[in-house]
């Protein structure tokens, strides 16, 4: 088999066999297939797509590239969730303690920020001492004892995805349904989940910009989950603007704390409750979604679930004083107001540009090894549908950088001001079961 022939085959839109997909994944992981040939193949996949069986074969090949975590010592149905990536997406921070509080074992495998999207591991590391490199034994112990654990992906888990993902990030080949589906599902399955809730983001801050694409991605992932006997539900949620008001790391932790105390923004609370409810149903705590939603909403409104988050911070080595006093989280030196030059309504937000601005402020990485400034971020003072006058603050930049003109201009131009009031948007677009 020659890689060049397989690139040509995909370029012509033909289907790769299981043996060919295995050859590619094994060859690239071992270093026999160079980056330039893999890049060409990834681009061909982006342009020509993959059939259902090919995508499933790619998922298996990725899983087989590394270890699978054996979590059979954990009692009960282990649930995990995965977001396809967004801006201001701090849903996992809320979901873990909330679902664990009704007795469902939550084993959350998370990643770091990538490109314009944030990562849960980075957000949690804004809490001093919070440890995310847990061993298998620590995960099992914490989940059996407290029903929750959150860990970063270990080096041995899906090495092929790690290598391919890094290449996709720099070759404009991320936004492909089969590539995202195989990447997400291989990680969830190798990490030992019995049931998976997928948060498929759609809109200007997501990799999937249209509902049609998001639906296709959601269905593809649900099909893969089912074919591997994992209970899988995909919820398509809105990402046409950042979720909640805070984008960054420390400030996103603060906002998640507000939700856990029953005083968070409506969009974030609704999405977190929806994802949590499906997780709780798949885990067997409730018979139906509506019952679960109502109960979990009550738990949030009681403000008590904050104690479960405190416990999570404690068992993973973090300083839990930040829960009662979020002012102890890293704070930026400067808070720069971005004022509107126009009057009207916020009609749309270029959310990807917001994500890039935050990354440039230091909250994300330009390069893999960059250090993060946990205090850097934005507060989206105005969101879609809000009325603005000339001179109104639409956004606040939190930064340690002295010169912020570029970020200020970038954020201002990400806000599209229109004369007419936009129609209110749904937070949840569709659910695919
Ligand atoms: N998240 C992933 O884990 N993989 C992708 O390819 C895209 C988003």
PDB file of N, CA, C and O in Angstrom, residues 310-338:
ATOM      1  N   UNK A 310     -16.993  22.542  45.602  1.00  0.00           N
ATOM      2  CA  UNK A 310     -15.936  22.748  46.603  1.00  0.00           C
ATOM      3  C   UNK A 310     -15.215  21.413  46.864  1.00  0.00           C
ATOM      4  O   UNK A 310     -13.996  21.352  46.940  1.00  0.00           O
ATOM      5  N   UNK A 311     -16.021  20.356  46.967  1.00  0.00           N
ATOM      6  CA  UNK A 311     -15.443  19.039  47.200  1.00  0.00           C
ATOM      7  C   UNK A 311     -14.562  18.609  46.022  1.00  0.00           C
ATOM      8  O   UNK A 311     -13.472  18.066  46.214  1.00  0.00           O
ATOM      9  N   UNK A 312     -15.033  18.898  44.798  1.00  0.00           N
ATOM     10  CA  UNK A 312     -14.250  18.554  43.604  1.00  0.00           C
ATOM     11  C   UNK A 312     -12.884  19.242  43.645  1.00  0.00           C
ATOM     12  O   UNK A 312     -11.841  18.631  43.394  1.00  0.00           O
ATOM     13  N   UNK A 313     -12.895  20.526  43.997  1.00  0.00           N
ATOM     14  CA  UNK A 313     -11.649  21.295  44.060  1.00  0.00           C
ATOM     15  C   UNK A 313     -10.735  20.687  45.127  1.00  0.00           C
ATOM     16  O   UNK A 313      -9.538  20.471  44.899  1.00  0.00           O
ATOM     17  N   UNK A 314     -11.326  20.361  46.251  1.00  0.00           N
ATOM     18  CA  UNK A 314     -10.565  19.808  47.375  1.00  0.00           C
ATOM     19  C   UNK A 314      -9.910  18.481  47.014  1.00  0.00           C
ATOM     20  O   UNK A 314      -8.707  18.303  47.212  1.00  0.00           O
ATOM     21  N   UNK A 315     -10.718  17.558  46.420  1.00  0.00           N
ATOM     22  CA  UNK A 315     -10.158  16.215  46.169  1.00  0.00           C
ATOM     23  C   UNK A 315      -9.143  16.232  45.033  1.00  0.00           C
ATOM     24  O   UNK A 315      -8.369  15.299  44.896  1.00  0.00           O
ATOM     25  N   UNK A 316      -9.160  17.296  44.227  1.00  0.00           N
ATOM     26  CA  UNK A 316      -8.155  17.364  43.160  1.00  0.00           C
ATOM     27  C   UNK A 316      -7.044  18.362  43.516  1.00  0.00           C
ATOM     28  O   UNK A 316      -6.303  18.818  42.640  1.00  0.00           O
ATOM     29  N   UNK A 317      -6.925  18.661  44.809  1.00  0.00           N
ATOM     30  CA  UNK A 317      -5.750  19.403  45.295  1.00  0.00           C
ATOM     31  C   UNK A 317      -5.803  20.906  45.152  1.00  0.00           C
ATOM     32  O   UNK A 317      -4.816  21.594  45.396  1.00  0.00           O
ATOM     33  N   UNK A 318      -6.964  21.452  44.763  1.00  0.00           N
ATOM     34  CA  UNK A 318      -7.041  22.907  44.558  1.00  0.00           C
ATOM     35  C   UNK A 318      -7.346  23.674  45.830  1.00  0.00           C
ATOM     36  O   UNK A 318      -7.785  23.094  46.838  1.00  0.00           O
ATOM     37  N   UNK A 319      -7.112  24.965  45.778  1.00  0.00           N
ATOM     38  CA  UNK A 319      -7.396  25.838  46.918  1.00  0.00           C
ATOM     39  C   UNK A 319      -8.881  26.188  46.907  1.00  0.00           C
ATOM     40  O   UNK A 319      -9.332  27.009  46.093  1.00  0.00           O
ATOM     41  N   UNK A 320      -9.648  25.556  47.800  1.00  0.00           N
ATOM     42  CA  UNK A 320     -11.102  25.741  47.733  1.00  0.00           C
ATOM     43  C   UNK A 320     -11.581  27.066  48.354  1.00  0.00           C
ATOM     44  O   UNK A 320     -12.770  27.357  48.345  1.00  0.00           O
ATOM     45  N   UNK A 321     -10.630  27.874  48.836  1.00  0.00           N
ATOM     46  CA  UNK A 321     -11.042  29.189  49.369  1.00  0.00           C
ATOM     47  C   UNK A 321     -11.604  30.087  48.261  1.00  0.00           C
ATOM     48  O   UNK A 321     -12.337  31.030  48.534  1.00  0.00           O
ATOM     49  N   UNK A 322     -11.234  29.779  47.009  1.00  0.00           N
ATOM     50  CA  UNK A 322     -11.711  30.629  45.900  1.00  0.00           C
ATOM     51  C   UNK A 322     -13.229  30.519  45.728  1.00  0.00           C
ATOM     52  O   UNK A 322     -13.849  31.392  45.126  1.00  0.00           O
ATOM     53  N   UNK A 323     -13.808  29.451  46.261  1.00  0.00           N
ATOM     54  CA  UNK A 323     -15.254  29.262  46.076  1.00  0.00           C
ATOM     55  C   UNK A 323     -16.012  30.330  46.867  1.00  0.00           C
ATOM     56  O   UNK A 323     -16.948  30.945  46.366  1.00  0.00           O
ATOM     57  N   UNK A 324     -15.601  30.538  48.109  1.00  0.00           N
ATOM     58  CA  UNK A 324     -16.276  31.560  48.925  1.00  0.00           C
ATOM     59  C   UNK A 324     -15.768  32.958  48.568  1.00  0.00           C
ATOM     60  O   UNK A 324     -16.449  33.941  48.811  1.00  0.00           O
ATOM     61  N   UNK A 325     -14.575  33.005  48.013  1.00  0.00           N
ATOM     62  CA  UNK A 325     -14.001  34.312  47.707  1.00  0.00           C
ATOM     63  C   UNK A 325     -13.348  34.288  46.315  1.00  0.00           C
ATOM     64  O   UNK A 325     -12.118  34.170  46.187  1.00  0.00           O
ATOM     65  N   UNK A 326     -14.182  34.385  45.238  1.00  0.00           N
ATOM     66  CA  UNK A 326     -13.631  34.309  43.880  1.00  0.00           C
ATOM     67  C   UNK A 326     -12.595  35.402  43.580  1.00  0.00           C
ATOM     68  O   UNK A 326     -11.840  35.290  42.621  1.00  0.00           O
ATOM     69  N   UNK A 327     -12.558  36.428  44.435  1.00  0.00           N
ATOM     70  CA  UNK A 327     -11.545  37.475  44.286  1.00  0.00           C
ATOM     71  C   UNK A 327     -10.134  36.922  44.447  1.00  0.00           C
ATOM     72  O   UNK A 327      -9.159  37.563  44.068  1.00  0.00           O
ATOM     73  N   UNK A 328     -10.026  35.690  45.000  1.00  0.00           N
ATOM     74  CA  UNK A 328      -8.698  35.067  45.158  1.00  0.00           C
ATOM     75  C   UNK A 328      -8.227  34.403  43.869  1.00  0.00           C
ATOM     76  O   UNK A 328      -7.097  33.926  43.792  1.00  0.00           O
ATOM     77  N   UNK A 329      -9.108  34.335  42.872  1.00  0.00           N
ATOM     78  CA  UNK A 329      -8.685  33.800  41.573  1.00  0.00           C
ATOM     79  C   UNK A 329      -7.762  34.837  40.918  1.00  0.00           C
ATOM     80  O   UNK A 329      -7.837  36.025  41.258  1.00  0.00           O
ATOM     81  N   UNK A 330      -6.898  34.424  39.980  1.00  0.00           N
ATOM     82  CA  UNK A 330      -6.007  35.405  39.364  1.00  0.00           C
ATOM     83  C   UNK A 330      -6.775  36.607  38.792  1.00  0.00           C
ATOM     84  O   UNK A 330      -7.823  36.432  38.162  1.00  0.00           O
ATOM     85  N   UNK A 331      -6.274  37.794  39.092  1.00  0.00           N
ATOM     86  CA  UNK A 331      -6.952  39.030  38.641  1.00  0.00           C
ATOM     87  C   UNK A 331      -6.021  39.818  37.723  1.00  0.00           C
ATOM     88  O   UNK A 331      -4.835  39.939  38.021  1.00  0.00           O
ATOM     89  N   UNK A 332      -6.578  40.369  36.646  1.00  0.00           N
ATOM     90  CA  UNK A 332      -5.757  41.163  35.715  1.00  0.00           C
ATOM     91  C   UNK A 332      -5.510  42.561  36.290  1.00  0.00           C
ATOM     92  O   UNK A 332      -6.279  43.048  37.123  1.00  0.00           O
ATOM     93  N   UNK A 333      -4.440  43.194  35.774  1.00  0.00           N
ATOM     94  CA  UNK A 333      -4.067  44.525  36.266  1.00  0.00           C
ATOM     95  C   UNK A 333      -4.977  45.603  35.678  1.00  0.00           C
ATOM     96  O   UNK A 333      -5.329  46.563  36.335  1.00  0.00           O
ATOM     97  N   UNK A 334      -5.329  45.433  34.398  1.00  0.00           N
ATOM     98  CA  UNK A 334      -6.097  46.486  33.714  1.00  0.00           C
ATOM     99  C   UNK A 334      -7.478  45.977  33.300  1.00  0.00           C
ATOM    100  O   UNK A 334      -7.636  44.819  32.924  1.00  0.00           O
ATOM    101  N   UNK A 335      -8.448  46.875  33.338  1.00  0.00           N
ATOM    102  CA  UNK A 335      -9.815  46.553  32.893  1.00  0.00           C
ATOM    103  C   UNK A 335     -10.215  47.657  31.919  1.00  0.00           C
ATOM    104  O   UNK A 335     -10.498  48.778  32.336  1.00  0.00           O
ATOM    105  N   UNK A 336     -10.171  47.332  30.640  1.00  0.00           N
ATOM    106  CA  UNK A 336     -10.334  48.353  29.602  1.00  0.00           C
ATOM    107  C   UNK A 336     -11.747  48.293  29.036  1.00  0.00           C
ATOM    108  O   UNK A 336     -12.217  47.221  28.638  1.00  0.00           O
ATOM    109  N   UNK A 337     -12.404  49.459  28.988  1.00  0.00           N
ATOM    110  CA  UNK A 337     -13.773  49.487  28.459  1.00  0.00           C
ATOM    111  C   UNK A 337     -13.736  49.568  26.933  1.00  0.00           C
ATOM    112  O   UNK A 337     -12.995  50.384  26.379  1.00  0.00           O
ATOM    113  N   UNK A 338     -14.561  48.737  26.270  1.00  0.00           N
ATOM    114  CA  UNK A 338     -14.726  48.879  24.821  1.00  0.00           C
ATOM    115  C   UNK A 338     -16.075  49.554  24.631  1.00  0.00           C
ATOM    116  O   UNK A 338     -17.108  49.013  25.045  1.00  0.00           O
TER     117      UNK A 338
END
